[in-house]
Structure formats: structure tokens, C-alpha cells
Coordinates of C-alpha atoms in Angstrom, one line a residue:
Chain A
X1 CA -104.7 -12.7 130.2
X2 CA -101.2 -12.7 130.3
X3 CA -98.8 -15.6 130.2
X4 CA -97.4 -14.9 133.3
X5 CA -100.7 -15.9 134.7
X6 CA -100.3 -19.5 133.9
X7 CA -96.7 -19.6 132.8
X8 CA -92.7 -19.4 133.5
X9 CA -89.8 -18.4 131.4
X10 CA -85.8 -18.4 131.5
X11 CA -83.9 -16.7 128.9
X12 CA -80.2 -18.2 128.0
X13 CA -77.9 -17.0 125.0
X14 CA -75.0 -18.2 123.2
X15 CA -73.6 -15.8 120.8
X16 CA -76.1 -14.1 118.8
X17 CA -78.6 -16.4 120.1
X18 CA -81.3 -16.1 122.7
X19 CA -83.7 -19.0 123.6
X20 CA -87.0 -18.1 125.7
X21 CA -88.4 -21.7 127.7
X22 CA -91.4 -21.4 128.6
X23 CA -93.4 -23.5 131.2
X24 CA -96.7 -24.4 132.1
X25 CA -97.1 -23.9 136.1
X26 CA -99.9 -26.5 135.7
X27 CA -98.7 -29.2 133.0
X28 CA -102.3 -29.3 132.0
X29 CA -102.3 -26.3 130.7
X30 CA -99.3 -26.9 128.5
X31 CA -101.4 -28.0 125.2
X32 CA -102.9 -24.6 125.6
X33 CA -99.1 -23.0 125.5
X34 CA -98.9 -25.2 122.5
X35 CA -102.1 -23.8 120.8
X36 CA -102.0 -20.3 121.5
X37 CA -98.1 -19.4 121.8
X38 CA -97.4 -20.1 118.4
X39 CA -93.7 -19.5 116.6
X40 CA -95.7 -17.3 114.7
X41 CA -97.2 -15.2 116.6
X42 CA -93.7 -15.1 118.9
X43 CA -92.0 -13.9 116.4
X44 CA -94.2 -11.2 115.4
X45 CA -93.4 -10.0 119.2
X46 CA -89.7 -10.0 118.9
X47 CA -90.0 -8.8 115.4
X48 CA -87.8 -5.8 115.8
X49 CA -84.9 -8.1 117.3
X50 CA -84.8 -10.9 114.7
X51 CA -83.3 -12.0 111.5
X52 CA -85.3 -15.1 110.9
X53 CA -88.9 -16.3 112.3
X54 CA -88.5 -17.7 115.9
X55 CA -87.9 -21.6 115.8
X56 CA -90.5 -23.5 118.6
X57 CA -89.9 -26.8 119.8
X58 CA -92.2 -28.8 122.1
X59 CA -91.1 -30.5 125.0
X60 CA -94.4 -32.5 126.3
X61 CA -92.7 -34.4 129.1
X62 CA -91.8 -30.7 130.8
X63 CA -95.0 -29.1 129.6
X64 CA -92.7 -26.5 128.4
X65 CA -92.0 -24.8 124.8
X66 CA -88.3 -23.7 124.2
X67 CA -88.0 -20.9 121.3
X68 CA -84.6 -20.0 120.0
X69 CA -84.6 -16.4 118.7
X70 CA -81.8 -15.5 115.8
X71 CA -80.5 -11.6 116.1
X72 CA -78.4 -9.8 114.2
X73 CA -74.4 -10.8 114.4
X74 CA -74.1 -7.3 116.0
X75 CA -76.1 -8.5 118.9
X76 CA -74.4 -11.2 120.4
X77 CA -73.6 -10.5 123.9
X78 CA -70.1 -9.6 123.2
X79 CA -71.2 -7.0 120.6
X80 CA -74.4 -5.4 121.4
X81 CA -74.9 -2.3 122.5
X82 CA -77.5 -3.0 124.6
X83 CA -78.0 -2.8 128.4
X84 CA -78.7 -6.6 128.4
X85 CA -76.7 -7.7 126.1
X86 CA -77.2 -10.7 126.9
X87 CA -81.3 -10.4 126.6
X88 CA -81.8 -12.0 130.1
X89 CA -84.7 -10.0 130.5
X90 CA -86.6 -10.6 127.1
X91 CA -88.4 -13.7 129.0
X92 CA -90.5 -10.8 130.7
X93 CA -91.1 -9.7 127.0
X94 CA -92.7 -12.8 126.2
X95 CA -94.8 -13.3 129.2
X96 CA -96.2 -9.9 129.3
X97 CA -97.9 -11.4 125.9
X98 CA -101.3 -11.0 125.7
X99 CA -103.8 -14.6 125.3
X100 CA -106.9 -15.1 124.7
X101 CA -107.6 -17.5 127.4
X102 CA -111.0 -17.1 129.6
X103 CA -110.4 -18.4 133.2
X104 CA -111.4 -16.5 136.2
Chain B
X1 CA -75.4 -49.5 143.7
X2 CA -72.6 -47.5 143.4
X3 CA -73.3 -43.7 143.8
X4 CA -70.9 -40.3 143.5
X5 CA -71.5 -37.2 145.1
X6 CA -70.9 -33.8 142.6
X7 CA -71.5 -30.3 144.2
X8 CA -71.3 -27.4 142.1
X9 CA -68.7 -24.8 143.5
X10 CA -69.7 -22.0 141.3
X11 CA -71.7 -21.0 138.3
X12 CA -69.5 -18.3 136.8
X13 CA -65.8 -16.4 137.6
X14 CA -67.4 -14.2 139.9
X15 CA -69.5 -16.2 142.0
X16 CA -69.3 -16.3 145.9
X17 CA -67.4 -18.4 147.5
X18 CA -69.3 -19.0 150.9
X19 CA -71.6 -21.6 149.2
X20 CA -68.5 -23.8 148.0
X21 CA -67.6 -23.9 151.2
X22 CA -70.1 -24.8 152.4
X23 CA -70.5 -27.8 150.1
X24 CA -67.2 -28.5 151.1
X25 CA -67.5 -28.8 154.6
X26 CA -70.6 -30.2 155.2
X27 CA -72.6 -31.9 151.4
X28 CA -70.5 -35.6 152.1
X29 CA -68.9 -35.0 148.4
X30 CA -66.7 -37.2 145.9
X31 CA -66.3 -34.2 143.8
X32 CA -66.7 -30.7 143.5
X33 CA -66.5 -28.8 140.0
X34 CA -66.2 -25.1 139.7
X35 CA -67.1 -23.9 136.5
X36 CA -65.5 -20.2 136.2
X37 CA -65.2 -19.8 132.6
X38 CA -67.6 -17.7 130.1
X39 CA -67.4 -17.6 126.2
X40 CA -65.5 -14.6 126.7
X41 CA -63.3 -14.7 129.7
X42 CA -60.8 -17.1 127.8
X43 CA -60.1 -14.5 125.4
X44 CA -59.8 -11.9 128.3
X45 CA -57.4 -14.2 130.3
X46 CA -55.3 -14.7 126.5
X47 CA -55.0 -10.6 126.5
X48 CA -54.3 -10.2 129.9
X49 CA -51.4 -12.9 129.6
X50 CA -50.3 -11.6 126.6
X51 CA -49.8 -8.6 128.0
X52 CA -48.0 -10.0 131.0
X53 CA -50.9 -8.2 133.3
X54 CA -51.6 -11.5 134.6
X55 CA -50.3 -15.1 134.9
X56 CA -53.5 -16.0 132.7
X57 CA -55.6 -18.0 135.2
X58 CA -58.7 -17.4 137.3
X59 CA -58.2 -14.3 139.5
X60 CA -60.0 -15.9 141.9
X61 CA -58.2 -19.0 142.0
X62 CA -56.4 -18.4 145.3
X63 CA -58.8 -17.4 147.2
X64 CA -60.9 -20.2 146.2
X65 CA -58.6 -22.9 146.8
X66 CA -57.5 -21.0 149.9
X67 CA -61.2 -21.6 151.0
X68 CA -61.8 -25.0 149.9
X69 CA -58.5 -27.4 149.5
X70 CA -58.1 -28.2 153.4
X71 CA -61.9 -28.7 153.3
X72 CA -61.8 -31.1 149.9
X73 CA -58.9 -32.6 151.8
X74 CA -59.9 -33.8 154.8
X75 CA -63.1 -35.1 153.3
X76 CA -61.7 -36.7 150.6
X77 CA -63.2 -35.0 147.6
X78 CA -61.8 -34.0 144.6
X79 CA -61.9 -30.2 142.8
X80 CA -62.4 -30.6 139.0
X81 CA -62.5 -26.9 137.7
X82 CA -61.9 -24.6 134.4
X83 CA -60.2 -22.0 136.3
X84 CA -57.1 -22.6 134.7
X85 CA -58.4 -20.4 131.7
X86 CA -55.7 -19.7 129.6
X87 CA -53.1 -20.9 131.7
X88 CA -53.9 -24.4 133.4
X89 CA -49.8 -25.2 134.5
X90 CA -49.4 -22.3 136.5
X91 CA -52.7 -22.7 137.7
X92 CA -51.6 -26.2 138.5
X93 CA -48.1 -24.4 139.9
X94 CA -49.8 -21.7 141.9
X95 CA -52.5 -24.5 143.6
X96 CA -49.5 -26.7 144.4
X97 CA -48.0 -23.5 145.9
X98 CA -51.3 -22.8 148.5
X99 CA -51.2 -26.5 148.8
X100 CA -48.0 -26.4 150.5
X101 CA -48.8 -22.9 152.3
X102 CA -51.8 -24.9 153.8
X103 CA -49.5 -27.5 155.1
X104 CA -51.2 -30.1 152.6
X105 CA -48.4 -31.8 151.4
X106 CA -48.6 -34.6 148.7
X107 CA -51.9 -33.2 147.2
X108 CA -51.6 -34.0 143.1
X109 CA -53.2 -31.2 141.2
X110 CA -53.7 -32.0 137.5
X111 CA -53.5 -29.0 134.4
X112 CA -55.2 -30.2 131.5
X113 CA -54.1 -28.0 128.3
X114 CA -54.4 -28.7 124.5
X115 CA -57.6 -26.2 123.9
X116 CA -55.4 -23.9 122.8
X117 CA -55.6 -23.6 118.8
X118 CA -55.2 -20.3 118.1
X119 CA -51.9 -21.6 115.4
X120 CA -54.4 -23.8 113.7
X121 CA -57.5 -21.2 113.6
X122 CA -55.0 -18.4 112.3
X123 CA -54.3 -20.5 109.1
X124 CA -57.4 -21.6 108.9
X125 CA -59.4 -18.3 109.1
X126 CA -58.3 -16.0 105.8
X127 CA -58.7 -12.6 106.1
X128 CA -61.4 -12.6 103.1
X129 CA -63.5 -14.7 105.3
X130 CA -66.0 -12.4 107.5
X131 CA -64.1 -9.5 106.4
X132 CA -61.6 -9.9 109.5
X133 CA -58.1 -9.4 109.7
X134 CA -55.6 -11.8 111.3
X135 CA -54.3 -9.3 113.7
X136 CA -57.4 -8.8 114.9
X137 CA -57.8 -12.5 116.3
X138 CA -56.8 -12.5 120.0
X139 CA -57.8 -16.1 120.9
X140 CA -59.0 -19.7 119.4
X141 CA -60.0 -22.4 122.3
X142 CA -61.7 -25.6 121.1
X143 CA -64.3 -26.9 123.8
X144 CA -62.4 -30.1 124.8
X145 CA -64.8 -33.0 126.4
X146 CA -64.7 -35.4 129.3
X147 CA -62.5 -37.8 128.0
X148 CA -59.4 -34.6 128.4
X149 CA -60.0 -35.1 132.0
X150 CA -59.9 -39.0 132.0
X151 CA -56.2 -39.4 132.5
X152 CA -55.8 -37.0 135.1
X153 CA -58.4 -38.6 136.9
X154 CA -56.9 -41.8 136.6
X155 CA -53.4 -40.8 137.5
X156 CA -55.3 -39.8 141.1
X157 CA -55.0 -35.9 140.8
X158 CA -57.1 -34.7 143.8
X159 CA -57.4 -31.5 141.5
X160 CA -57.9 -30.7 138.0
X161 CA -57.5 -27.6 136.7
X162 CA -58.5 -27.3 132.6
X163 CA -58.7 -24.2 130.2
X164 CA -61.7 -24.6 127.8
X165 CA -63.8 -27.7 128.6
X166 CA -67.5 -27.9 127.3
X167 CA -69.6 -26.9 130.9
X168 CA -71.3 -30.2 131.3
X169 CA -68.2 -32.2 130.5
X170 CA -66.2 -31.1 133.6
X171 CA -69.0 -32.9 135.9
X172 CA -69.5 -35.9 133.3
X173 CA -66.2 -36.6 133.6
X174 CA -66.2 -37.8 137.3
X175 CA -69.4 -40.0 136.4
X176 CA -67.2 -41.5 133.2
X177 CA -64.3 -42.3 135.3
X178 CA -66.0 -43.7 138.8
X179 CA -68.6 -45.8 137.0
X180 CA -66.5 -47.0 134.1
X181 CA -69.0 -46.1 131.6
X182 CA -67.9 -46.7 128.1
X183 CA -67.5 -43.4 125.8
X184 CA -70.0 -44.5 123.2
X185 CA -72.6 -45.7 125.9
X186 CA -74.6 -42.5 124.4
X187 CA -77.5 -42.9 126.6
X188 CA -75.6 -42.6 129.7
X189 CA -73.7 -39.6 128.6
X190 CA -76.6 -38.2 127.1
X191 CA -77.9 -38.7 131.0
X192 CA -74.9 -37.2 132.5
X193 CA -74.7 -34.7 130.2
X194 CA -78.1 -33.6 131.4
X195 CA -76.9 -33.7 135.0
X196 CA -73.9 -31.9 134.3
X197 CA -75.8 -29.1 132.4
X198 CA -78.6 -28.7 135.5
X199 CA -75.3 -28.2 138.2
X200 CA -73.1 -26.3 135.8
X201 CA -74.8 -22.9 136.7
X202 CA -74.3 -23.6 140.7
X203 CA -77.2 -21.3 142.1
X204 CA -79.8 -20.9 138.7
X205 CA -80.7 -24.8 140.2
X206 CA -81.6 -23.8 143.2
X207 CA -83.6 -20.4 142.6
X208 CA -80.9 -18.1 141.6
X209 CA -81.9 -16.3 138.3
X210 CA -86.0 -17.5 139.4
X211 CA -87.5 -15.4 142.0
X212 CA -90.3 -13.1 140.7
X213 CA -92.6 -12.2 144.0
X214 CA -96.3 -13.1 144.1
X215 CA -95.6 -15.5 141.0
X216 CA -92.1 -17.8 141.7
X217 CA -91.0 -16.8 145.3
X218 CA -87.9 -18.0 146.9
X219 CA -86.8 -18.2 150.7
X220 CA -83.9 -17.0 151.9
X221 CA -82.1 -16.1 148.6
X222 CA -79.8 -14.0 150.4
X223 CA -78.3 -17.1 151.7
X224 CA -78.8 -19.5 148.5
X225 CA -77.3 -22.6 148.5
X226 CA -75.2 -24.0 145.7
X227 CA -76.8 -27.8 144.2
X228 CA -75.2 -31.2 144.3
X229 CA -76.3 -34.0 143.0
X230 CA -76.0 -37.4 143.7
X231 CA -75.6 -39.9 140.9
X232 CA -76.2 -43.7 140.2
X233 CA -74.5 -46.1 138.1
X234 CA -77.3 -45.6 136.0
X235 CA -76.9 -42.1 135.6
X236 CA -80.1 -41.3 137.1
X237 CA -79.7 -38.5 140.3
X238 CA -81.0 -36.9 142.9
X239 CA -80.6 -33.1 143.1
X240 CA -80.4 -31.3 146.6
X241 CA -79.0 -29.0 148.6
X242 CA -78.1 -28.3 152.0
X243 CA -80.7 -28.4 154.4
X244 CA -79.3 -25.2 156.3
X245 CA -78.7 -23.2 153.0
X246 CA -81.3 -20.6 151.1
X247 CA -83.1 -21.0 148.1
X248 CA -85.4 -23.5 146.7
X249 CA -84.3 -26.8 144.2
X250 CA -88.2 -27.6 142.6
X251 CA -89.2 -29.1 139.7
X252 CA -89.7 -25.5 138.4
X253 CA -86.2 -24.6 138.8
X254 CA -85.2 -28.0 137.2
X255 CA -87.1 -27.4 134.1
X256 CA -85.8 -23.6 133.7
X257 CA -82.5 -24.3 134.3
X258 CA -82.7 -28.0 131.6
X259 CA -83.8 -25.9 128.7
X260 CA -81.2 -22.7 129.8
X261 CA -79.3 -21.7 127.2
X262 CA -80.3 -24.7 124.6
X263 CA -81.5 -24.9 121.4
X264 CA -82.6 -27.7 120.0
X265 CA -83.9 -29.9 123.2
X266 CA -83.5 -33.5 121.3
X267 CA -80.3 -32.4 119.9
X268 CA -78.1 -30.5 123.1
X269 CA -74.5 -30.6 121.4
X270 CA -71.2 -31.4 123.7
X271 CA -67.7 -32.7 122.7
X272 CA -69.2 -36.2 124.3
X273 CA -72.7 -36.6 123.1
X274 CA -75.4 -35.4 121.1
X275 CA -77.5 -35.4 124.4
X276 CA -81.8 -35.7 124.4
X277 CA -83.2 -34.3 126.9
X278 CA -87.3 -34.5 125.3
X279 CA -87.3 -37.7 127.4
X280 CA -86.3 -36.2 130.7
X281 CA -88.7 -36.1 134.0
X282 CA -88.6 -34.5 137.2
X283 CA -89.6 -36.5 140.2
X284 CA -90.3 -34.3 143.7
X285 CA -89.7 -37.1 146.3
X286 CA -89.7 -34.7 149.4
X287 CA -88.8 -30.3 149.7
X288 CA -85.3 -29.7 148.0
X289 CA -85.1 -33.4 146.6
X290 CA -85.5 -34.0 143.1
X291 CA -84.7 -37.0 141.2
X292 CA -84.2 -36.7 137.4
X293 CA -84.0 -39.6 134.7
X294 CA -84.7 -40.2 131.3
X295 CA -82.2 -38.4 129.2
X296 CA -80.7 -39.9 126.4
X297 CA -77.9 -39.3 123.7
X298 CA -76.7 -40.7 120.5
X299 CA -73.4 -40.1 118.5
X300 CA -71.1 -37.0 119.5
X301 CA -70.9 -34.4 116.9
X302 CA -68.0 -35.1 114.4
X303 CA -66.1 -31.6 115.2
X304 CA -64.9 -29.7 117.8
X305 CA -66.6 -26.3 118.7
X306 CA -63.9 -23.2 118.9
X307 CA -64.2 -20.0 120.6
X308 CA -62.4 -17.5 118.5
X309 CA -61.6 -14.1 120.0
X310 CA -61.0 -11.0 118.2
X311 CA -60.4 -7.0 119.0
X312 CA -63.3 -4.8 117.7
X313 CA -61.6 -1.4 118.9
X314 CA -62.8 0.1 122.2
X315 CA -66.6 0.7 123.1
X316 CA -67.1 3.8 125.0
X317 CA -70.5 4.5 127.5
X318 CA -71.5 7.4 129.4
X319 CA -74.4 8.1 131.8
X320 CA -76.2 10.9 133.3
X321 CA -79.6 11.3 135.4
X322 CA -82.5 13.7 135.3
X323 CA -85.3 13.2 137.8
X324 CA -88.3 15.1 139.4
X325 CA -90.5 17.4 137.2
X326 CA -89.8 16.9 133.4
X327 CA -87.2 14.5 133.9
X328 CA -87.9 12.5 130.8
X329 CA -88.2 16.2 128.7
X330 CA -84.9 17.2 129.8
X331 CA -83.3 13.3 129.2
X332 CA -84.6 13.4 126.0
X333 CA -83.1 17.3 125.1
X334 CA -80.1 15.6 126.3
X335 CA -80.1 12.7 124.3
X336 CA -80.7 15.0 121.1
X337 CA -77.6 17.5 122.2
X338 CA -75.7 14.1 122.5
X339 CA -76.5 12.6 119.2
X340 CA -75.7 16.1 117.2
X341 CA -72.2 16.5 118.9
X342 CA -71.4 12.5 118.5
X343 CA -73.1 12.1 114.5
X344 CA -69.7 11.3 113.2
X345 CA -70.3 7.9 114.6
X346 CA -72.0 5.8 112.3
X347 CA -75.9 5.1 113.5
X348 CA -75.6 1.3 113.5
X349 CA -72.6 2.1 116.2
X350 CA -74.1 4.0 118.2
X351 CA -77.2 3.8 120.8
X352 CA -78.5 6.0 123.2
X353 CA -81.4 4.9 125.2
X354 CA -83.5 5.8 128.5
X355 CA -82.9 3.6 131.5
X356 CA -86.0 3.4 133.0
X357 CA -87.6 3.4 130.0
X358 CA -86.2 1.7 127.0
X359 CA -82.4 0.8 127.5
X360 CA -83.0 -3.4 128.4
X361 CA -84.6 -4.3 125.0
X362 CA -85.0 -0.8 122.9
X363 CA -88.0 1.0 122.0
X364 CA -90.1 -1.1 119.8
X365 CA -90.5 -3.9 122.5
X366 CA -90.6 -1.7 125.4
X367 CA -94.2 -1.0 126.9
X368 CA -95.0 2.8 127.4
X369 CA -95.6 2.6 131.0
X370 CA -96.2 6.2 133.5
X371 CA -93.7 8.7 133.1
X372 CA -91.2 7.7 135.6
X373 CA -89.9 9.8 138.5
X374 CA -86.3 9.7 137.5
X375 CA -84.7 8.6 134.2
X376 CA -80.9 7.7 133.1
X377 CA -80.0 9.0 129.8
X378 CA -77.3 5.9 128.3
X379 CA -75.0 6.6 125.3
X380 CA -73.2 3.8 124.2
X381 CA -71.0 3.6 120.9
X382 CA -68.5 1.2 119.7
X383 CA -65.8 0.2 116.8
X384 CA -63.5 2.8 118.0
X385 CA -60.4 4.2 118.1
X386 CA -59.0 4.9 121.5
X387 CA -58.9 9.1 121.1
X388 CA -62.9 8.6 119.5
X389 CA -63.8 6.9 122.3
X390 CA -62.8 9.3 124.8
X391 CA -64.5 11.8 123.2
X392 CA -67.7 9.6 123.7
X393 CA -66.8 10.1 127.3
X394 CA -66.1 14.0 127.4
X395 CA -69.2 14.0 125.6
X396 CA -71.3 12.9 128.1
X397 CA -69.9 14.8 131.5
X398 CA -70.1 18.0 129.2
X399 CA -73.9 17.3 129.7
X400 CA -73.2 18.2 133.3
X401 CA -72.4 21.9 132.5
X402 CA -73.5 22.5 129.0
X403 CA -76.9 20.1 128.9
X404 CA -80.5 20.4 130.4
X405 CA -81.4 21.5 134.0
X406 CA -80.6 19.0 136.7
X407 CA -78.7 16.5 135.3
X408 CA -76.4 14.7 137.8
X409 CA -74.6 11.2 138.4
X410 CA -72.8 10.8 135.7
X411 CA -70.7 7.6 134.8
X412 CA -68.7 6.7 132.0
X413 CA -66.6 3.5 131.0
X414 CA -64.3 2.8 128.1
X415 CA -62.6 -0.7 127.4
X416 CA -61.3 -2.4 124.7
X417 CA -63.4 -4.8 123.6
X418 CA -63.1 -8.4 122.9
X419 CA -65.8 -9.9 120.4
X420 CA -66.6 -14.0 120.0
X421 CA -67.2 -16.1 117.1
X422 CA -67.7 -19.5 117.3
X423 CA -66.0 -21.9 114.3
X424 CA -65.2 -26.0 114.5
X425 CA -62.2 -28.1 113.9
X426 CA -61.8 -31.9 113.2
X427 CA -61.2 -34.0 116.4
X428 CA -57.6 -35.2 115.0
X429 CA -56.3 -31.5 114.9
X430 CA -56.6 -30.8 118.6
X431 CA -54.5 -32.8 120.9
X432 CA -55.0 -32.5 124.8
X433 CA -52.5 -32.9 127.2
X434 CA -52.1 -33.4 130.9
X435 CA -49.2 -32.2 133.3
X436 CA -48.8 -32.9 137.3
X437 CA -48.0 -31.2 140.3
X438 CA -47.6 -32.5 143.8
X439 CA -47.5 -30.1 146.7

């Protein structure tokens, strides 16, 4: 499924920064963010945008994951070419990820 | 126990006024904060002062104050805002001015200054380092904290009007001066801090920057209400809005908006604490009411955080549609008539992208979807000169007459563009100061 099925996300930047939250609508469903939304495999999504691998940290008490994504100096929101420069739409990158969750 | 009332007036320079107002008139408030003032508007306001284009202040001041001072007045709360940009005394000046047009004589109104340290950065920043030149530097303002605003608070200013104040620091303040907490009581920063940063984007608390339909839905956004939140001596709050305004405060919206535009959660970095907010919890005690506790804090970071501004020559973009049969054919024999006549920019300078299709995130992490009925060819290049630039342009409307089939709505925009770096500077090298005005 996707994680939009069982998640939220806000996307904020500062400079050449862009952190992703993302949170569990149910918080019992949070250690499954934890297992399966890896910095790994979060930063083989946004592989084309990043300098460095995609930092994770864990916030149990909001059943939430925050990942801070590094890109080039050239895309900061005051550089980049982009339409969002910003990346305010790249949470909608990460929950149209694919996981293998079964639930019906 | 002693309690304070902080609305939030607005979320960014542009934002609409109507909410404030409404705070204004009818939330029962001790304070409201406007916080008008994004990494790169300083440097903006710097240029435009420079240039004499502008005075150097929001350009939105007077219509805000215009809206909201006999409001604030008769209710007895106080404005606390960084509208004062790059020029706090005249925007001190020009509210005393409306003051008195308003027939609201007596009102103090506060400019808080010293953020300025361009002098210092200038010296400081050698042209070997990043390859920049010292011309090129437009603007240095170091993100001063709460304890800038304490003395105009004290001195009774019914406004204060700052240039570059960290975000959460222009709401702390209020808490720091009403409830006499002690700067080094880090877990009661670290807690105000946290408040400060859920208000300090107005409308994102109260499902602004939330709504997606059939997963997050929001009533009413058209007529979203701006938060306020009503705070203990213990730091801990309750979060609301007004009953009669859109929108929807949740704990969803809560926990979006705490982790917005952080890093490290434990370690969320102001001028006045190193703030925590791992410990924080969101309690729904009925629709639109949420209480919020458990943020902590320890030691402030040693230096200050600066916002340097610097020209990068002019960034030119041009648009133009193609839609119906073959749309994205003919966008895309545009896009390669484009890129031949424009290859004398360097490719790193350069994009050109398919709205529609690929311009929000590029083509690697865009999905291949159906081939749309319409698409928006978008050529944007940058690290020019003036003349290249509006060539860029040129380029782009010739697509009317000498491109593909069809092609219609063009747009183009050239500006100069500003670019922001972020360096730091000991505490002891950046003095704030404080000025009054009574209407």
C-alpha cells in the first residue's frame, strides 16, 4: 500500500534543507513507520535530489518520523531553479512510497 | 494561576489581514505577534532601501496597523511584530504616525534594531571564502532572541516593532516578561519555544498548508481562522481558535506544524534555547482545543545565527502552453528549439521542464502519469547578466510565432535575484538596541 494510506507528511526548508515529518494517523501503527520507512530506503527515493543519505529521527511520543534531506547548495529556495523551490510538495513524494504492509 | 493570551496575526508578509482582525476584536488577547519576515525578505527590504525605493519596512505595515491598533487598543493588547524589517525606527515613526491619524494618542510603539551586522560580516567574510566577492554581499542580519524585546516590553511599549528576531522568540518574549521566567530556566523556554514555533506560522496550525480531500479534510478553509494560544505560568497552553472562524486546530495539525521546518527534534536551535521537543504531547480536550506540554530545553547555542544576502545576477523565466491533441509532442519540440537557441547558458543554469508533468520535483522523481490534456513548457535560467537574461525572455515569446502549432499563454519574468547563506557570530559582537515613539 501506500503511505498515504496510514500516514501524514509536512514538508519545511531552511536553506538548502528540506525535512519530510511523517505521522502515523493511528499511533499504533507508528513502529511499523519505524520498521519499514527506513533512512535507507528514503533516501534511495530522493536519490536524485541529495548530497548525503537522508538523516531519520524518531519521535515516539508523536508517532511521527522527521527526515531532514541535504541538497545541493544550488537548491536552496533562494537558488533553485525549480518550480518549488522550496520542495513543499516533496511530502507527496514520500507518501506515494510504496510498503509492504498487508491490511485490508 | 497566572495565564497570557498570544494570537498569531500572521504567518508570513503576505498574509491576510481579516483573521488578525479578527483576533483582535473578538480572541480576549494580551498579545498579538505578527511574524512577516522570511529568510529572504530582509535582504529584499536592505535593497529596496538602499535604493531609496522604499523606507525599508513591511509594505504592509500600514494597512495592518490601520486594521488592528484601535482594536489592540481598546482591548488592551499589545502587537509584538518583525515588520520592521530592515528599518524598525521608521517603522516605529510611521506606526506612531497612523497612531495619531487614528486619534490614539499616547500609544508607545517600541523599534528594536541591532540585527544589523552587515559591517562586521563584510570583514569577516573574505572573498576567498565560497568564492564570493564583497560587492556581492547585499545584507548580514543576526537572528536576535527574546531577551532584545525585554526592555521594550518593560518600558510599557504597547507595540514592538523588530528587524530580524528568531520566529519563536517574538511570542517567547511576552511569556519571559509576564511570568518573570529566568533566562536560563531552559525547560521553560524550551516550552515556550515550542509554543512559539506551533503559532509562528498563523494559519499552518489551524489547517492551512493540511487539507488533502478524502485523507486530511478541512471545513471552511476559505474562512480559516488564525491560532492563539493561551499560556500558563508553567508554560504549558492551550491552542484554539475562534469558534466563528474556518479551519480545524487537531492534534494532526499540531504534530505537522511541531516538526515544520526542524531538524533535529531534541535539538530545535533559537538565540534562547536549545529547545526538545521529543518529550512533547498533544492533549484534544474538546473540537479546536488542544493543550500541549512537555517540551524541554537546555543551554542556548553559544553563537548567533546570520542571514547573509548576496546578488547572484538576474534569473530570467518564460512560459508557454500547448494543449489538446499532441500537446506534450509539440511542448517537448518546443523545449528542444529552446535549449538549441539558449545553449550558451551553462546546463547546471539552466532548466526547462513540463508543468503538468515534471516542473515541481524534475524528472527522476516524477511518476509518468496519462498524457495530460494540456501542458506548460517552463524555461528557467539564472546567473545572468541583465541583456542575457532578456534574451531568455525574447526567447520564449519567439515560441509564439517561430515554435510548434498551438502554443499560447505565454509569460515571462526577470528579477534580480537575491541568494541566502547562513553564517554565525559570537553573542558579544552584536549589540541590540531599543528606541521609542509615542503617538
Amino acid at each position: 500500500m501506500k503511505l498515504r494510506q496510514i500516514a501524514h507528511a509536512r514538508a519545511g526548508d531552511k536553506g538548502s534543507i528540506v525535512n519530510i515529518s511523517l505521522i502515523a494517523f493511528d499511533e499504533t501503527d507508528y513502529p511499523l513507520l519505524v520498521e519499514k520507512v527506513t533512512g535507507e530506503k528514503v533516501s534511495g527515493l530522493f536519490e536524485p535530489l541529495i548530497m548525503q543519505p537522508v538523516e531519520r529521527y524518531c519521535v515516539p511520543s508523536l508517532g511521527a518520523l522527521n527526515f531532514v534531506l541535504h541538497r545541493a547548495p544550488t537548491e536552496s529556495v533562494t537558488r533553485s531553479l525549480n518550480l518549488d523551490a522550496h520542495g513543499k510538495g516533496l511530502s507527496f513524494v514520500l507518501l506515494n512510497m510504496e510498503v509492504d504492509i498487508d491490511r485490508d | 494561576m497566572k495565564s497570557l493570551r498570544i494570537g498569531a496575526g500572521a504567518g508570513f508578509a503576505g498574509d491576510r489581514i481579516d483573521p488578525a482582525v479578527d483576533l483582535a476584536r473578538d480572541g480576549n488577547l494580551d498579545y498579538l505577534v505578527f511574524e512577516c519576515l522570511a529568510e529572504r525578505t530582509i535582504a529584499l527590504a536592505q535593497l529596496s532601501k538602499r535604493q531609496k525605493r522604499s523606507p525599508g519596512f513591511d509594505p504592509l505595515l500600514r494597512e495592518r496597523m490601520e486594521a488592528v491598533l484601535p482594536l489592540c487598543r481598546k482591548n488592551g493588547a499589545r502587537i509584538v511584530s518583525n515588520m520592521g524589517a530592515a528599518n524598525p525606527r521608521a517603522a516605529a515613526r510611521e506606526t506612531a504616525r497612523i497612531a495619531r491619524e487614528l486619534g490614539l494618542h499616547g500609544l508607545r510603539i517600541a523599534a528594536v534594531g541591532g540585527d544589523d551586522v552587515l559591517r562586521k560580516v563584510r570583514r569577516k567574510l573574505r572573498p576567498e571564502n565560497r568564492g564570493i566577492a564583497q560587492e556581492q554581499l547585499v545584507s548580514a542580519n543576526a537572528y536576535l532572541g527574546a531577551d532584545a524585546l525585554l526592555d521594550a516590553l518593560r518600558g510599557g511599549a504597547d507595540v514592538v516593532l523588530t528587524g530580524r528576531v528568531a520566529d519563536p522568540s517574538l511570542f517567547l518574549a511576552p511569556m519571559i516578561f509576564e511570568f518573570g521566567w529566568a533566562l536560563d530556566d531552559w525547560n521553560l523556554l524550551g516550552q515556550g519555544t515550542a509554543v512559539g514555533h506551533l503559532l509562528e506560522c498563523a494559519g499552518q496550525l489551524t489547517g492551512g498548508y493540511f487539507a488533502d480531500p478524502g485523507y486530511k479534510d478541512v471545513p471552511n478553509l476559505d474562512t480559516l481562522g488564525f491560532p492563539l494560544a493561551e499560556v500558563d505560568e508553567n508554560g504549558e497552553a492551550l491552542l484554539t481558535k475562534l469558534e466563528s472562524s474556518g479551519g480545524a486546530l487537531t492534534i494532526r495539525t499540531c504534530k505537522e506544524q511541531i516538526l515544520y521546518e526542524v531538524q533535529d527534534p531534541a535539538r530545535y536551535l533559537t538565540p534562547d534555547v536549545t529547545a526538545d521537543f521529543t518529550g512533547i504531547r498533544f492533549h484534544e480536550i474538546a473540537p479546536d482545543r488542544i493543550r500541549v506540554r512537555g517540551a524541554r530545553g537546555t543551554d542556548r547555542p553559544r553563537d548567533l545565527k546570520v542571514s547573509v544576502g548576496f546578488y547572484e545576477g538576474f534569473v530570467a523565466e518564460g512560459q508557454i502552453s500547448y494543449a489538446g491533441p499532441g500537446a506534450l509532442s509539440r511542448a517537448r519540440l518546443a523545449r528542444d528549439v529552446l535549449a538549441s537557441r539558449l545553449r550558451w547558458i551553462p546546463a547546471a543554469d539552466l532548466q526547462l521542464s513540463f508543468i503538468g508533468v515534471n516542473a515541481m520535483h524534475g524528472e527522476a522523481l516524477s511518476t509518468a502519469g496519462p498524457e495530460p490534456y494540456e501542458v506548460r513548457l517552463r524555461g528557467a535560467a539564472r546567473h545572468l547578466s541583465e541583456p542575457q537574461a532578456r534574451k531568455v525572455v525574447q526567447e520564449v515569446e519567439s515560441l509564439y510565432v517561430n515554435g510548434p502549432a498551438g502554443g499560447g499563454g505565454v509569460s515571462t519574468s526577470l528579477r534580480e535575484n537575491i541568494a541566502m547563506d547562513a553564517t554565525f557570530l559570537p553573542r558579544s559582537s552584536v549589540a541590540p538596541s531599543i528606541s521609542f515613539e509615542v503617538a
